[in-house]
Amino acid sequence: MILLGLNIDHCATVRQARYQQADSTVGGAVEPDAVALAVLAERAGADGITAHLREDRRHVQDRDIWRLRESIATRLNLEMACTPGMVALALEVKPESVCLVPESREEVTTEGGLDVVGNRDRVKECIDAMNAAGIKTSLFIDPDEPQIELAAELGAPWIELHTGAYANAYFGEGREAELQRLRSGCVRGHECGLVVNAGHGINYVNIAEVRTLPHLNELNIGHSIISRALFSGIEEAVIEMKTRMNS
Ligand code: PXP
């Protein structure tokens, strides 16, 4: 069975659009509450909750992370930049996993994943710190062999393959080529002994193909599920995606 990690960032984005200046992230008139959403999503079958605490705090806030840590019953996956400040915070929060993502231009590969090859020492320091604390590190990378192989060499137990290029190509040229890149990436990751996750731009349509990728452990999905939840509620949105992932 492919697991579902629900990314709640876009719920926090809606809150911040109105309540950026509010003292609190919840209570009174402040809504929507991304933590309440996460708890409901878990009850509907989400296998983990992902939140990206960006350096600029544009959507998820520190308090959301602490409230998630206390409230959710599955797994907390903290997406973060590979910086000393975020490493220190992760060591305090102790999520089950962290996913290292690029935030500054220098860290990004051409396709948009973390450039592990170009940031080898910094990424290694981060992985070492997490491994020592018993927190799994996932690296959000393009499905390219050098990135995948280095992830394994540096001791990251997990990778999350960036599905954005595939999702962007879905209705145009290059879709099959991008899908094949992802397939090869999954196979190479598995051969290297990595747990292979994937995410970005996965929706209720392209999931029919994404789910055919080999060796997939978990998909991290945010935008499409949060969008559908506006109409159906989060429980139905999660159940529908899980059904499409594994039917
Ligand atoms: N995985 C990672 C590493 C991400 O940064 C994001 C987007 O925030 C997602 C998955 C989810 O992407 P989407 O919101 O397009 O489903």
mmCIF file of N, CA and C and ligand atoms in Angstrom, residues 7 9-10 52 79 99 101 140 160 199-202 220-224, ligand 1:
data_model
loop_
_atom_site.group_PDB
_atom_site.id
_atom_site.type_symbol
_atom_site.label_atom_id
_atom_site.label_comp_id
_atom_site.label_asym_id
_atom_site.label_seq_id
_atom_site.Cartn_x
_atom_site.Cartn_y
_atom_site.Cartn_z
ATOM 1 N N ASN A 7 0.167 17.281 3.174
ATOM 2 C CA ASN A 7 0.877 18.536 3.376
ATOM 3 C C ASN A 7 -0.156 19.633 3.678
ATOM 4 N N ASP A 9 0.398 22.903 4.287
ATOM 5 C CA ASP A 9 0.873 24.283 4.061
ATOM 6 C C ASP A 9 -0.212 25.198 3.487
ATOM 7 N N HIS A 10 -0.975 24.667 2.538
ATOM 8 C CA HIS A 10 -1.933 25.548 1.863
ATOM 9 C C HIS A 10 -3.107 25.933 2.750
ATOM 10 N N HIS A 52 5.751 22.549 6.103
ATOM 11 C CA HIS A 52 7.005 23.213 5.729
ATOM 12 C C HIS A 52 7.129 24.520 6.510
ATOM 13 N N GLU A 79 9.182 19.696 6.954
ATOM 14 C CA GLU A 79 9.948 20.142 5.780
ATOM 15 C C GLU A 79 10.701 21.390 6.165
ATOM 16 N N CYS A 99 12.233 16.620 6.053
ATOM 17 C CA CYS A 99 12.479 16.576 4.620
ATOM 18 C C CYS A 99 13.228 17.850 4.261
ATOM 19 N N VAL A 101 14.489 20.610 2.004
ATOM 20 C CA VAL A 101 14.065 21.213 0.736
ATOM 21 C C VAL A 101 14.889 22.478 0.481
ATOM 22 N N PHE A 140 14.542 16.004 -0.644
ATOM 23 C CA PHE A 140 13.623 16.304 -1.748
ATOM 24 C C PHE A 140 14.459 16.603 -2.984
ATOM 25 N N GLU A 160 12.676 11.961 -1.307
ATOM 26 C CA GLU A 160 11.365 12.282 -1.880
ATOM 27 C C GLU A 160 11.632 12.790 -3.284
ATOM 28 N N GLY A 199 6.611 13.521 -4.330
ATOM 29 C CA GLY A 199 5.640 14.580 -4.079
ATOM 30 C C GLY A 199 5.865 15.817 -4.907
ATOM 31 N N HIS A 200 4.858 16.639 -4.947
ATOM 32 C CA HIS A 200 4.733 17.954 -5.590
ATOM 33 C C HIS A 200 3.893 17.844 -6.861
ATOM 34 N N GLY A 201 2.782 18.545 -6.837
ATOM 35 C CA GLY A 201 1.923 18.623 -8.019
ATOM 36 C C GLY A 201 1.098 17.375 -8.277
ATOM 37 N N ILE A 202 1.017 16.472 -7.312
ATOM 38 C CA ILE A 202 0.213 15.255 -7.523
ATOM 39 C C ILE A 202 -1.256 15.610 -7.263
ATOM 40 N N ASN A 220 3.616 12.615 -0.760
ATOM 41 C CA ASN A 220 3.261 13.832 -0.019
ATOM 42 C C ASN A 220 2.447 14.734 -0.925
ATOM 43 N N ILE A 221 1.211 14.946 -0.514
ATOM 44 C CA ILE A 221 0.273 15.693 -1.365
ATOM 45 C C ILE A 221 -0.380 16.807 -0.550
ATOM 46 N N GLY A 222 -0.413 17.997 -1.123
ATOM 47 C CA GLY A 222 -1.008 19.122 -0.417
ATOM 48 C C GLY A 222 -2.101 19.810 -1.205
ATOM 49 N N HIS A 223 -1.686 20.556 -2.234
ATOM 50 C CA HIS A 223 -2.595 21.484 -2.905
ATOM 51 C C HIS A 223 -3.895 20.843 -3.371
ATOM 52 N N SER A 224 -3.810 19.700 -4.030
ATOM 53 C CA SER A 224 -5.033 19.119 -4.605
ATOM 54 C C SER A 224 -6.002 18.681 -3.514
HETATM 55 N N1 PXP B 1 6.677 17.649 -1.158
HETATM 56 C C1 PXP B 1 7.438 18.735 -0.992
HETATM 57 C C2 PXP B 1 8.872 18.553 -0.618
HETATM 58 C C3 PXP B 1 6.904 20.024 -1.146
HETATM 59 O O1 PXP B 1 7.676 21.101 -0.954
HETATM 60 C C4 PXP B 1 5.543 20.146 -1.485
HETATM 61 C C5 PXP B 1 4.945 21.490 -1.706
HETATM 62 O O2 PXP B 1 4.931 22.281 -0.620
HETATM 63 C C6 PXP B 1 4.781 18.984 -1.621
HETATM 64 C C7 PXP B 1 5.379 17.748 -1.484
HETATM 65 C C8 PXP B 1 3.318 19.044 -1.925
HETATM 66 O O3 PXP B 1 3.102 19.615 -3.170
HETATM 67 P P1 PXP B 1 1.618 19.970 -3.607
HETATM 68 O O4 PXP B 1 1.112 21.003 -2.671
HETATM 69 O O5 PXP B 1 1.781 20.453 -5.004
HETATM 70 O O6 PXP B 1 0.827 18.688 -3.508
#
